[in-house]
Coordinates of C-alpha atoms in Angstrom, one line a residue:
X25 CA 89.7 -79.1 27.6
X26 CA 86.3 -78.2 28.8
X27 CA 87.5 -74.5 29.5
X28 CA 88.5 -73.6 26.5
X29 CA 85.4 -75.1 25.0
X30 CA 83.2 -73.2 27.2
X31 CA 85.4 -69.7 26.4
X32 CA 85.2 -70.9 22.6
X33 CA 81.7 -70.6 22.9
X34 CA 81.5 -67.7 24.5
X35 CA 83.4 -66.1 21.6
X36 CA 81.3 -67.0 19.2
X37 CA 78.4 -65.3 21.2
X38 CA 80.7 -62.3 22.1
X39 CA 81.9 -61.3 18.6
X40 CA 78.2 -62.1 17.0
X41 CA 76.5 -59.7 19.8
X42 CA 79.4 -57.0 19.7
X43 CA 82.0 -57.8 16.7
X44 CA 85.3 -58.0 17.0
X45 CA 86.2 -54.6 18.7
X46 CA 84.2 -54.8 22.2
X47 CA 85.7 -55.7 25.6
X48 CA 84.1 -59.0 25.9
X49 CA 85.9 -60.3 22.9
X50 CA 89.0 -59.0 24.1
X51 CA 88.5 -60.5 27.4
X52 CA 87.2 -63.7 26.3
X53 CA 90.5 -63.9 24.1
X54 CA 92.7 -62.9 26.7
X55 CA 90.9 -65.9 28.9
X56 CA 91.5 -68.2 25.9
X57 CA 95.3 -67.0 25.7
X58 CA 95.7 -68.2 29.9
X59 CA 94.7 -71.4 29.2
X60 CA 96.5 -72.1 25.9
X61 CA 99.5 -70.6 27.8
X62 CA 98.9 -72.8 31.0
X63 CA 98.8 -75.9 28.6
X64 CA 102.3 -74.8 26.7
X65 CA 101.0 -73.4 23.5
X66 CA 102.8 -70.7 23.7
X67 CA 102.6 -69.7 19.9
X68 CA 98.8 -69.8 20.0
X69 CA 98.7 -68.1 23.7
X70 CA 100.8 -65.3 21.8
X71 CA 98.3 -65.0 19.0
X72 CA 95.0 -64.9 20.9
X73 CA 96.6 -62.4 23.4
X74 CA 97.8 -60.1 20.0
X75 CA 94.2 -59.5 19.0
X76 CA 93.2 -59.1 22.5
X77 CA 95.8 -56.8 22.6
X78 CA 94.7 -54.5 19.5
X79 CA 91.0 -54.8 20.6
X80 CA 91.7 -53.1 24.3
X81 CA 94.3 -50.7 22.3
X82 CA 91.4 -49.5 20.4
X83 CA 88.9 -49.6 22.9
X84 CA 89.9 -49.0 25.9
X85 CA 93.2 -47.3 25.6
X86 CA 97.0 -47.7 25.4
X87 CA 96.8 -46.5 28.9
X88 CA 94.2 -48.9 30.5
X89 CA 94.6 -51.5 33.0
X90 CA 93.5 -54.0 31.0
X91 CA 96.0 -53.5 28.1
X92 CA 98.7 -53.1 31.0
X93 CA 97.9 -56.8 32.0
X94 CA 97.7 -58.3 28.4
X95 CA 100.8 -56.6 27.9
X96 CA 102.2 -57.8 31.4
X97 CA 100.9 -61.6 30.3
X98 CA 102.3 -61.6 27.2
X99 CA 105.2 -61.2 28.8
X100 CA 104.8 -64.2 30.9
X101 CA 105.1 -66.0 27.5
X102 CA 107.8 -64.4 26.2
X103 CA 109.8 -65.0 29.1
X104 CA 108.6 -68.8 29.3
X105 CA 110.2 -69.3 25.6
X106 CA 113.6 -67.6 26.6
X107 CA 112.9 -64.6 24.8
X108 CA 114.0 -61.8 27.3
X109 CA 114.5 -59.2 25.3
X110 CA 110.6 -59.0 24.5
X111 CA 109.6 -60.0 27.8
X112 CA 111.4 -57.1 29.8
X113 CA 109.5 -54.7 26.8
X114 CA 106.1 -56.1 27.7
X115 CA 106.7 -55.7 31.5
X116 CA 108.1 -52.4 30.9
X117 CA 104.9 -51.3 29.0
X118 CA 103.1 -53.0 31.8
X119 CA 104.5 -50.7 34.7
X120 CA 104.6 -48.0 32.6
X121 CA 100.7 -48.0 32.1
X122 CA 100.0 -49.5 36.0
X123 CA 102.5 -47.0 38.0
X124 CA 100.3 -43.7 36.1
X125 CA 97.2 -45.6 36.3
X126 CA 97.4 -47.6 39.5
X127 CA 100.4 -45.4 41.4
X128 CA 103.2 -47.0 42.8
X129 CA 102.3 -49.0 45.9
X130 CA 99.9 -51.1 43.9
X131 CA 100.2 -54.7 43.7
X132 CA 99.5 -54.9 40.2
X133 CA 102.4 -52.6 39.5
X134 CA 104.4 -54.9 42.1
X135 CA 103.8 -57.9 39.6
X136 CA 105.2 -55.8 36.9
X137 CA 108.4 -55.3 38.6
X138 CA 107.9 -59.0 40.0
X139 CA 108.2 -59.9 36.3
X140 CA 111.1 -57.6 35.1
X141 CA 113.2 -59.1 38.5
X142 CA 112.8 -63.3 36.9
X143 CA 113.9 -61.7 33.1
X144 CA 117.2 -60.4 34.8

């Protein structure tokens, strides 16, 4: 639909002003991943959120919060196709990276457990 229209666009601008390693891009492609996700594609949702993924690795950090919720999304997927096993690794990563960065009582780090409670 329109949104991902409007995020392909902003892409295009993203990765021409910054190149492929900037947070922008991996934002934008994390956005892109939502949609695709909310719509059922969940091979494509996997693939956009992958090079967000490597982009906030490199950028940001293992450790940030924004590679926790990538992480912590892609679970969302992997869980939605039945695949538990790598679901309960991406929210683990997920809570690992929110409970040092966040603390405990966050509710960020409550979705990560939120998440690991629906794969058991």
């Amino acid at each position: 639909g329109k949104a991902l229209e409007h995020y392909g666009r902003a892409l295009k601008i993203y990765e021409a002003l910054h190149g492929e390693q900037h947070v922008d891009t991996a934002g934008t492609l994390h956005n892109i991943a939502l949609i695709l996700a909310a719509q059922g594609d969940f091979g494509k949702a996997l693939e956009h959120y992958e090079r967000a993924l490597r982009i906030r690795q490199e950028v940001v950090g293992e450790q940030h919060v924004d590679t926790a919720s990538t992480y912590n999304n892609m679970a969302v997927v992997y869980q939605a196709q039945g695949d538990y096993d790598k679901a309960l690794e991406h929210y683990e990563r997920a809570l690992k990276i929110r409970r040092a960065a966040l603390g405990k009582q966050h509710s960020d780090t409550a979705m990560a457990y939120n998440g690991m409670g629906g794969v058991h």
